[in-house]
Amino acid sequence: MRRTNSEEPIALHAYKDYAEQYVNVNEISPFRLYYERPTLLKLLPGVSGKHVLDAGCGSGWLCEYLISQGADVSGVDVAPEMVKMARCRLGDTANIIEANLGEPLDFAKDAAFDLVVSSLTLHYLRDWRVFFAEIHRILVDDGRLVFSVLHPFNPQAFKKRKEYYATELYDHRCSSGYDSPIDLPLYRRSLTEILRPLGETGFLIEGVVEPTPTEECKKHHPDIHQRLLQCPLFLCVRAVKHCIGGK
Ligand SMILES: C[S@@+](CC[C@H](N)C(=O)[O-])C[C@H]1O[C@@H](n2cnc3c(N)ncnc32)[C@H](O)[C@@H]1O
């Protein structure tokens, strides 16, 4: 039996209030352009002709990239404001669905996707076992899951922790690039709690990467480049759906 989790998504209100600001900052943020995105994209398998789901698609930059690489793309996001922006950006080139990734993914049939990608979204979900079990169901055999997420040693998250091994909800303050700081509620979890649920739900881990800033970052933002070398902000993971019996 599939487990359900009927809690209201923690990100819903924040993204209702800050969607436009968030998108404006993120489209050009050095932390995304020169750090998280290049690392995540390097972990992707070939996507041409593949069915790909962007889980937590936001305003759709990753969907747009995947489409440009020849993928057949669906995106899902819980925030109506984000869904609206993604639909406006992508028109009929992608199927954008409004749904909660913390619930069973009833919009997708078994083995509907070759690849699920998720950029900086999973830290809004408390129970990753529910999510990974659903991703396992909707992936083909040998399908891949690639995601980026808050690093357990992200300086702000680590500073606010009460107990390293517990999964803790805290307000993450975003200030760089914003007119006034915004607080986003996030779950910080240990490295074990990031990786263990993958094995428990039938995935094999193929890669775990701590991003490092690119040379462009050094050129355009030497101060940020230096900061990113001192401490990681995010973690990127690639896993494959494990086929029982070694198929
Ligand atoms: C940090 S933004 C990242 C958006 C996009 N992946 C990007 O890279 O720009 C996180 C996104 O996750 C979405 N999100 C948060 N919780 C969610 C949930 N429970 N189900 C679906 N989407 C969720 C938010 O609405 C938001 O668009």
Coordinates of N, CA and C in Angstrom, one line a residue, residues 2-205:
R2 N 0.5 2.2 -0.8 CA 1.3 3.5 -0.8 C 0.9 4.3 0.4
R3 N 2.0 4.9 1.0 CA 1.8 5.8 2.1 C 1.4 7.2 1.6
T4 N 0.5 7.8 2.4 CA 0.2 9.2 2.0 C 0.7 10.2 3.1
N5 N 0.8 11.4 2.8 CA 1.3 12.4 3.7 C 0.4 13.6 3.5
S6 N -0.6 13.9 4.3 CA -1.6 14.9 3.9 C -1.2 16.3 4.6
E7 N 0.0 16.4 5.0 CA 0.4 17.7 5.6 C 0.4 18.8 4.5
E8 N 0.1 20.0 4.8 CA 0.2 21.1 3.8 C 1.7 21.3 3.5
P9 N 2.0 21.5 2.2 CA 3.4 21.7 1.8 C 4.0 23.0 2.5
I10 N 5.2 22.9 3.1 CA 5.7 24.0 3.8 C 6.0 25.2 3.0
A11 N 6.3 24.9 1.7 CA 6.8 26.0 0.8 C 5.6 26.8 0.2
L12 N 4.4 26.3 0.4 CA 3.3 26.9 -0.4 C 3.1 28.4 -0.2
H13 N 3.1 28.8 1.1 CA 2.9 30.3 1.4 C 4.1 31.1 1.0
A14 N 5.3 30.6 1.2 CA 6.5 31.4 0.9 C 6.5 31.6 -0.6
Y15 N 6.2 30.6 -1.4 CA 6.3 30.8 -2.9 C 5.1 31.6 -3.4
K16 N 4.0 31.7 -2.6 CA 2.9 32.5 -3.0 C 3.3 34.0 -2.9
D17 N 4.0 34.3 -1.7 CA 4.4 35.6 -1.5 C 5.6 36.1 -2.3
Y18 N 6.5 35.2 -2.5 CA 7.8 35.6 -3.0 C 8.2 35.1 -4.4
A19 N 7.2 34.4 -5.1 CA 7.5 33.7 -6.3 C 8.2 34.6 -7.3
E20 N 7.7 35.8 -7.6 CA 8.3 36.6 -8.6 C 9.7 37.1 -8.2
Q21 N 9.8 37.5 -7.0 CA 11.1 38.0 -6.5 C 12.1 36.8 -6.6
Y22 N 11.7 35.7 -6.1 CA 12.6 34.5 -6.1 C 13.1 34.2 -7.5
V23 N 12.2 34.2 -8.5 CA 12.6 33.9 -9.9 C 13.5 34.9 -10.4
N24 N 13.2 36.2 -10.2 CA 14.1 37.3 -10.7 C 15.5 37.1 -10.1
V25 N 15.6 36.8 -8.8 CA 17.0 36.7 -8.2 C 17.6 35.4 -8.8
N26 N 16.9 34.3 -8.8 CA 17.5 33.0 -9.2 C 17.9 32.9 -10.6
E27 N 17.2 33.6 -11.5 CA 17.6 33.4 -12.9 C 19.0 33.9 -13.1
I28 N 19.5 34.8 -12.3 CA 20.9 35.4 -12.5 C 21.8 35.2 -11.3
S29 N 21.4 34.4 -10.4 CA 22.2 34.3 -9.2 C 23.5 33.5 -9.5
P30 N 24.7 34.1 -9.1 CA 25.9 33.4 -9.3 C 26.0 32.0 -8.6
F31 N 25.2 31.9 -7.5 CA 25.2 30.6 -6.7 C 24.5 29.5 -7.6
R32 N 23.6 29.9 -8.5 CA 23.0 29.0 -9.3 C 23.8 28.8 -10.6
L33 N 24.1 30.0 -11.3 CA 24.7 29.9 -12.6 C 26.1 29.3 -12.6
Y34 N 26.9 29.6 -11.6 CA 28.3 29.2 -11.6 C 28.6 28.1 -10.6
Y35 N 27.5 27.5 -10.1 CA 27.8 26.6 -8.9 C 26.8 25.4 -9.0
E36 N 25.6 25.6 -8.7 CA 24.6 24.5 -8.6 C 24.3 23.9 -10.0
R37 N 23.9 24.8 -10.9 CA 23.4 24.3 -12.2 C 24.4 23.5 -13.0
P38 N 25.7 24.0 -13.1 CA 26.7 23.3 -13.9 C 26.9 21.9 -13.3
T39 N 26.9 21.8 -12.0 CA 27.2 20.5 -11.3 C 26.0 19.5 -11.6
L40 N 24.8 20.1 -11.4 CA 23.6 19.2 -11.7 C 23.6 18.7 -13.1
L41 N 23.8 19.7 -14.0 CA 23.7 19.3 -15.5 C 24.7 18.3 -15.9
K42 N 25.9 18.3 -15.2 CA 27.0 17.4 -15.5 C 26.6 15.9 -15.1
L43 N 25.7 15.8 -14.2 CA 25.3 14.5 -13.7 C 24.2 13.9 -14.5
L44 N 23.6 14.7 -15.4 CA 22.5 14.1 -16.2 C 23.0 13.1 -17.3
P45 N 22.2 12.1 -17.5 CA 22.5 11.2 -18.6 C 22.0 11.9 -19.9
G46 N 22.3 11.3 -21.1 CA 21.7 11.8 -22.3 C 20.2 11.9 -22.3
V47 N 19.6 13.0 -22.7 CA 18.2 13.2 -22.5 C 17.4 13.2 -23.8
S48 N 18.1 13.2 -24.9 CA 17.4 13.3 -26.2 C 16.5 12.2 -26.4
G49 N 15.2 12.5 -26.7 CA 14.2 11.5 -27.0 C 13.7 10.8 -25.7
K50 N 14.1 11.2 -24.5 CA 13.7 10.6 -23.3 C 12.6 11.4 -22.6
H51 N 11.8 10.6 -21.9 CA 10.7 11.2 -21.1 C 11.3 11.7 -19.7
V52 N 11.2 13.0 -19.5 CA 11.9 13.5 -18.3 C 10.9 14.3 -17.4
L53 N 10.9 14.1 -16.1 CA 10.1 14.9 -15.2 C 11.0 15.8 -14.4
D54 N 10.7 17.1 -14.4 CA 11.4 18.1 -13.5 C 10.5 18.2 -12.3
A55 N 11.0 17.7 -11.1 CA 10.2 17.7 -9.9 C 10.5 18.9 -9.1
G56 N 9.5 19.8 -9.0 CA 9.7 21.1 -8.4 C 10.3 22.1 -9.4
C57 N 9.6 22.2 -10.5 CA 10.1 22.9 -11.7 C 10.2 24.4 -11.6
G58 N 9.6 25.0 -10.6 CA 9.6 26.4 -10.4 C 9.1 27.1 -11.7
S59 N 9.8 28.1 -12.2 CA 9.4 28.9 -13.4 C 9.9 28.2 -14.6
G60 N 10.6 27.1 -14.5 CA 10.8 26.2 -15.7 C 12.2 26.4 -16.5
W61 N 13.2 26.9 -15.8 CA 14.5 27.0 -16.5 C 15.1 25.6 -16.9
L62 N 14.9 24.7 -16.0 CA 15.5 23.3 -16.3 C 14.6 22.6 -17.4
C63 N 13.3 22.8 -17.3 CA 12.5 22.3 -18.3 C 12.9 22.8 -19.7
E64 N 13.2 24.1 -19.7 CA 13.6 24.8 -21.0 C 14.9 24.2 -21.5
Y65 N 15.8 24.0 -20.6 CA 17.1 23.4 -21.0 C 16.9 22.0 -21.5
L66 N 16.1 21.2 -20.8 CA 15.9 19.8 -21.2 C 15.2 19.7 -22.6
I67 N 14.3 20.6 -22.8 CA 13.6 20.6 -24.1 C 14.6 21.0 -25.2
S68 N 15.5 21.9 -24.9 CA 16.6 22.3 -25.9 C 17.5 21.1 -26.2
Q69 N 17.6 20.1 -25.3 CA 18.4 19.0 -25.5 C 17.6 17.8 -26.1
G70 N 16.4 18.1 -26.5 CA 15.6 17.1 -27.2 C 14.7 16.1 -26.4
A71 N 14.6 16.5 -25.1 CA 13.7 15.6 -24.2 C 12.3 16.0 -24.3
D72 N 11.5 15.0 -24.0 CA 10.0 15.2 -23.9 C 9.7 15.5 -22.4
V73 N 9.3 16.7 -22.1 CA 9.4 17.2 -20.7 C 8.1 17.4 -20.0
S74 N 8.0 16.9 -18.8 CA 6.9 17.3 -17.9 C 7.5 18.0 -16.7
G75 N 6.8 19.0 -16.1 CA 7.3 19.6 -14.9 C 6.2 19.6 -13.9
V76 N 6.5 19.5 -12.6 CA 5.5 19.5 -11.6 C 6.0 20.5 -10.5
D77 N 5.0 21.3 -10.0 CA 5.3 22.2 -8.9 C 4.0 22.4 -8.1
V78 N 4.2 22.6 -6.8 CA 3.0 22.8 -5.9 C 2.5 24.2 -5.9
A79 N 3.3 25.2 -6.2 CA 2.9 26.6 -6.1 C 2.2 27.1 -7.4
P80 N 1.0 27.5 -7.3 CA 0.3 27.9 -8.5 C 1.0 29.1 -9.2
E81 N 1.7 29.9 -8.4 CA 2.4 31.1 -9.1 C 3.5 30.6 -9.9
M82 N 4.2 29.5 -9.4 CA 5.3 29.0 -10.2 C 4.8 28.2 -11.5
V83 N 3.7 27.5 -11.3 CA 3.1 26.8 -12.4 C 2.7 27.7 -13.5
K84 N 2.2 28.9 -13.1 CA 1.7 29.9 -14.1 C 2.9 30.4 -14.8
M85 N 4.0 30.7 -14.1 CA 5.2 31.2 -14.8 C 5.8 30.2 -15.7
A86 N 5.9 28.9 -15.3 CA 6.4 27.9 -16.1 C 5.6 27.7 -17.4
R87 N 4.3 27.7 -17.2 CA 3.4 27.6 -18.4 C 3.6 28.7 -19.4
C88 N 3.7 29.9 -18.8 CA 3.9 31.1 -19.6 C 5.2 31.0 -20.4
R89 N 6.3 30.5 -19.7 CA 7.6 30.4 -20.3 C 7.6 29.4 -21.4
L90 N 7.0 28.2 -21.2 CA 7.2 27.1 -22.0 C 6.0 26.8 -23.0
G91 N 4.9 27.5 -22.8 CA 3.8 27.2 -23.7 C 3.4 25.8 -23.8
D92 N 3.2 25.3 -25.0 CA 2.8 23.9 -25.1 C 4.1 22.9 -25.4
T93 N 5.3 23.5 -25.1 CA 6.5 22.6 -25.3 C 6.7 21.7 -24.1
A94 N 6.0 21.9 -23.0 CA 6.1 21.0 -21.9 C 4.7 20.8 -21.2
N95 N 4.6 19.7 -20.5 CA 3.4 19.5 -19.7 C 3.6 19.9 -18.3
I96 N 3.0 21.0 -17.8 CA 3.3 21.5 -16.5 C 2.1 21.2 -15.6
I97 N 2.4 20.5 -14.5 CA 1.3 19.9 -13.6 C 1.4 20.6 -12.2
E98 N 0.3 21.0 -11.7 CA 0.3 21.5 -10.3 C 0.0 20.3 -9.4
A99 N 1.0 19.9 -8.6 CA 0.8 18.8 -7.6 C 1.8 18.9 -6.5
N100 N 1.5 18.2 -5.4 CA 2.4 18.1 -4.3 C 3.3 16.9 -4.3
L101 N 4.6 17.1 -4.3 CA 5.5 16.0 -4.4 C 5.6 15.2 -3.1
G102 N 4.9 15.7 -2.1 CA 4.8 14.9 -0.8 C 3.7 13.9 -0.8
E103 N 2.9 13.9 -1.9 CA 1.8 13.0 -2.0 C 2.1 12.0 -3.1
P104 N 1.3 10.9 -3.2 CA 1.4 10.0 -4.3 C 1.3 10.8 -5.6
L105 N 2.1 10.4 -6.6 CA 2.1 11.2 -7.9 C 1.1 10.6 -8.8
D106 N -0.1 10.8 -8.5 CA -1.2 10.2 -9.3 C -1.3 10.6 -10.7
F107 N -0.6 11.7 -11.1 CA -0.6 12.2 -12.5 C 0.3 11.3 -13.4
A108 N 1.1 10.4 -12.8 CA 2.1 9.6 -13.6 C 1.8 8.1 -13.5
K109 N 1.8 7.5 -14.6 CA 1.6 6.0 -14.6 C 3.0 5.4 -14.2
D110 N 2.9 4.1 -13.9 CA 4.1 3.3 -13.6 C 5.1 3.4 -14.8
A111 N 6.3 3.5 -14.6 CA 7.4 3.5 -15.7 C 7.1 4.5 -16.8
A112 N 6.6 5.7 -16.4 CA 6.3 6.7 -17.4 C 7.5 7.5 -17.8
F113 N 8.6 7.5 -16.9 CA 9.7 8.4 -17.2 C 11.0 7.7 -17.2
D114 N 12.0 8.2 -18.0 CA 13.3 7.7 -18.1 C 14.2 8.3 -17.1
L115 N 13.8 9.6 -16.7 CA 14.7 10.4 -15.9 C 13.8 11.3 -15.0
V116 N 14.1 11.4 -13.8 CA 13.5 12.5 -12.9 C 14.6 13.4 -12.4
V117 N 14.5 14.7 -12.6 CA 15.5 15.7 -12.2 C 14.8 16.6 -11.2
S118 N 15.5 17.0 -10.1 CA 14.9 17.9 -9.2 C 16.0 18.8 -8.7
S119 N 15.8 20.1 -8.9 CA 16.8 21.1 -8.5 C 16.3 21.9 -7.3
L120 N 17.0 21.7 -6.2 CA 16.8 22.5 -5.0 C 15.3 22.5 -4.5
T121 N 14.7 21.4 -4.5 CA 13.3 21.2 -4.1 C 13.1 20.2 -3.0
L122 N 13.9 19.2 -2.9 CA 13.6 18.1 -1.9 C 13.7 18.6 -0.5
H123 N 14.5 19.7 -0.2 CA 14.5 20.1 1.2 C 13.2 20.7 1.7
Y124 N 12.2 20.8 0.8 CA 10.9 21.2 1.2 C 10.0 20.0 1.6
L125 N 10.5 18.8 1.4 CA 9.8 17.6 1.7 C 10.3 17.0 3.0
R126 N 9.4 16.6 3.9 CA 9.9 16.0 5.2 C 10.2 14.5 4.9
D127 N 9.3 13.8 4.3 CA 9.4 12.4 4.2 C 9.9 12.0 2.8
W128 N 11.2 11.7 2.7 CA 11.8 11.4 1.4 C 11.5 10.0 1.0
R129 N 11.1 9.1 1.9 CA 10.8 7.7 1.6 C 9.6 7.6 0.7
V130 N 8.6 8.4 1.1 CA 7.3 8.5 0.3 C 7.7 9.0 -1.1
F131 N 8.5 10.0 -1.2 CA 8.8 10.6 -2.5 C 9.6 9.7 -3.4
F132 N 10.7 9.1 -2.8 CA 11.6 8.2 -3.6 C 10.8 7.0 -4.0
A133 N 9.9 6.5 -3.2 CA 9.2 5.3 -3.5 C 8.3 5.6 -4.8
E134 N 7.7 6.8 -4.8 CA 6.9 7.2 -5.9 C 7.8 7.4 -7.2
I135 N 9.0 8.0 -7.0 CA 9.9 8.2 -8.1 C 10.3 6.8 -8.7
H136 N 10.5 5.8 -7.8 CA 10.9 4.5 -8.2 C 9.8 3.9 -9.1
R137 N 8.5 4.1 -8.6 CA 7.4 3.6 -9.4 C 7.3 4.2 -10.8
I138 N 7.5 5.5 -10.9 CA 7.2 6.1 -12.2 C 8.4 6.1 -13.1
L139 N 9.6 5.6 -12.6 CA 10.7 5.4 -13.5 C 10.7 4.1 -14.2
V140 N 11.3 4.0 -15.4 CA 11.5 2.7 -16.1 C 12.6 2.0 -15.4
D141 N 12.8 0.7 -15.6 CA 13.9 0.0 -15.1 C 15.2 0.7 -15.6
D142 N 16.2 0.9 -14.7 CA 17.4 1.6 -15.0 C 17.2 3.1 -15.2
G143 N 16.0 3.6 -14.9 CA 15.8 5.0 -15.0 C 16.6 5.7 -13.9
R144 N 16.9 7.0 -14.2 CA 17.8 7.8 -13.3 C 17.0 8.9 -12.5
L145 N 17.5 9.1 -11.3 CA 17.0 10.2 -10.5 C 18.2 11.1 -10.2
V146 N 18.2 12.4 -10.6 CA 19.3 13.3 -10.3 C 18.7 14.5 -9.6
F147 N 19.3 14.8 -8.4 CA 18.8 16.0 -7.7 C 19.9 16.8 -7.0
S148 N 19.6 18.0 -6.7 CA 20.5 18.9 -5.9 C 19.6 19.3 -4.7
V149 N 20.3 19.5 -3.6 CA 19.6 19.7 -2.3 C 20.5 20.5 -1.4
L150 N 20.0 21.0 -0.4 CA 20.8 21.7 0.7 C 21.8 20.8 1.3
H151 N 23.0 21.2 1.3 CA 24.1 20.4 1.9 C 23.9 20.4 3.5
P152 N 24.2 19.3 4.1 CA 24.0 19.3 5.6 C 24.9 20.2 6.3
F153 N 26.1 20.6 5.6 CA 27.0 21.6 6.2 C 26.8 23.0 5.6
N154 N 25.7 23.2 4.9 CA 25.4 24.6 4.5 C 25.5 25.4 5.7
P155 N 26.4 26.5 5.7 CA 26.7 27.2 6.9 C 25.5 27.7 7.7
Q156 N 24.5 28.2 7.0 CA 23.3 28.7 7.7 C 22.5 27.6 8.4
A157 N 22.3 26.5 7.6 CA 21.6 25.4 8.1 C 22.3 24.7 9.3
F158 N 23.6 24.6 9.1 CA 24.5 23.9 10.1 C 24.5 24.7 11.4
K159 N 24.6 26.1 11.3 CA 24.6 26.9 12.4 C 23.3 26.8 13.2
K160 N 22.2 26.7 12.5 CA 20.9 26.7 13.2 C 20.4 25.3 13.7
R161 N 21.3 24.3 13.4 CA 20.9 22.9 13.8 C 20.8 22.8 15.3
K162 N 19.9 22.0 15.8 CA 19.8 21.7 17.2 C 20.5 20.3 17.4
E163 N 20.2 19.4 16.5 CA 20.8 18.1 16.6 C 21.2 17.6 15.2
Y164 N 22.5 17.3 14.9 CA 22.9 17.1 13.5 C 22.1 15.9 12.9
Y165 N 21.8 14.8 13.7 CA 21.2 13.6 13.1 C 19.7 13.7 12.9
A166 N 19.1 14.8 13.5 CA 17.7 14.9 13.4 C 17.4 15.7 12.1
T167 N 16.2 15.4 11.5 CA 15.7 16.2 10.4 C 14.9 17.4 10.9
E168 N 15.4 18.6 10.7 CA 14.9 19.8 11.4 C 14.4 20.8 10.5
L169 N 13.2 21.4 10.8 CA 12.6 22.5 10.0 C 13.2 23.8 10.6
Y170 N 13.7 24.6 9.7 CA 14.1 26.0 10.1 C 13.9 27.0 9.0
D171 N 14.0 28.2 9.4 CA 13.8 29.3 8.4 C 15.1 29.7 7.8
H172 N 15.2 29.5 6.5 CA 16.5 29.8 5.8 C 16.3 31.2 5.2
R173 N 17.2 32.1 5.7 CA 17.1 33.5 5.2 C 17.9 33.7 3.9
C174 N 17.2 34.2 2.9 CA 17.8 34.5 1.6 C 18.0 36.1 1.5
S175 N 19.2 36.6 1.4 CA 19.3 38.0 1.3 C 20.0 38.5 0.1
S176 N 21.0 37.6 -0.4 CA 21.8 38.1 -1.5 C 20.9 38.3 -2.8
G177 N 20.8 39.5 -3.2 CA 20.1 39.8 -4.5 C 18.6 40.3 -4.2
Y178 N 18.2 40.1 -2.9 CA 16.8 40.5 -2.6 C 16.7 42.0 -2.1
D179 N 15.6 42.7 -2.4 CA 15.5 44.0 -1.8 C 15.5 44.0 -0.3
S180 N 14.7 43.1 0.3 CA 14.8 42.8 1.7 C 14.8 41.3 1.9
P181 N 15.4 40.8 3.0 CA 15.6 39.4 3.1 C 14.3 38.6 3.2
I182 N 14.3 37.4 2.6 CA 13.1 36.6 2.7 C 13.4 35.3 3.5
D183 N 12.5 34.8 4.2 CA 12.7 33.5 5.0 C 11.9 32.4 4.3
L184 N 12.7 31.3 4.0 CA 12.0 30.2 3.4 C 12.1 29.0 4.4
P185 N 11.0 28.3 4.7 CA 11.1 27.2 5.6 C 11.7 26.0 4.9
L186 N 12.7 25.4 5.5 CA 13.4 24.2 4.8 C 13.6 23.1 5.9
Y187 N 13.7 21.9 5.4 CA 14.2 20.8 6.3 C 15.7 20.6 6.0
R188 N 16.5 20.7 7.1 CA 17.9 20.3 7.1 C 18.0 18.9 7.6
R189 N 18.8 18.1 6.9 CA 19.0 16.7 7.3 C 20.4 16.3 7.2
S190 N 20.7 15.2 7.9 CA 22.1 14.7 7.9 C 22.4 14.0 6.5
L191 N 23.7 13.8 6.3 CA 24.1 13.1 5.1 C 23.5 11.7 5.0
T192 N 23.4 11.0 6.2 CA 22.8 9.7 6.2 C 21.4 9.8 5.8
E193 N 20.7 10.8 6.3 CA 19.2 10.9 5.9 C 19.0 11.4 4.5
I194 N 20.0 11.9 3.8 CA 19.9 12.2 2.4 C 20.1 10.9 1.6
L195 N 21.1 10.1 2.0 CA 21.5 9.0 1.1 C 20.7 7.7 1.5
R196 N 20.5 7.4 2.8 CA 19.9 6.1 3.2 C 18.5 5.8 2.5
P197 N 17.6 6.8 2.5 CA 16.3 6.5 1.9 C 16.4 6.1 0.5
L198 N 17.4 6.4 -0.3 CA 17.6 6.0 -1.6 C 17.7 4.5 -1.7
G199 N 18.6 3.9 -0.9 CA 18.8 2.5 -0.8 C 17.5 1.8 -0.3
E200 N 16.9 2.4 0.6 CA 15.7 1.7 1.2 C 14.5 1.7 0.2
T201 N 14.6 2.5 -0.8 CA 13.4 2.5 -1.7 C 13.8 2.0 -3.1
G202 N 15.0 1.3 -3.2 CA 15.3 0.6 -4.4 C 16.2 1.3 -5.4
F203 N 17.0 2.2 -4.9 CA 17.9 2.9 -5.8 C 19.4 2.6 -5.4
L204 N 20.2 2.6 -6.4 CA 21.7 2.5 -6.2 C 22.3 3.9 -6.5
I205 N 23.1 4.3 -5.6 CA 23.7 5.7 -5.8 C 24.9 5.5 -6.8

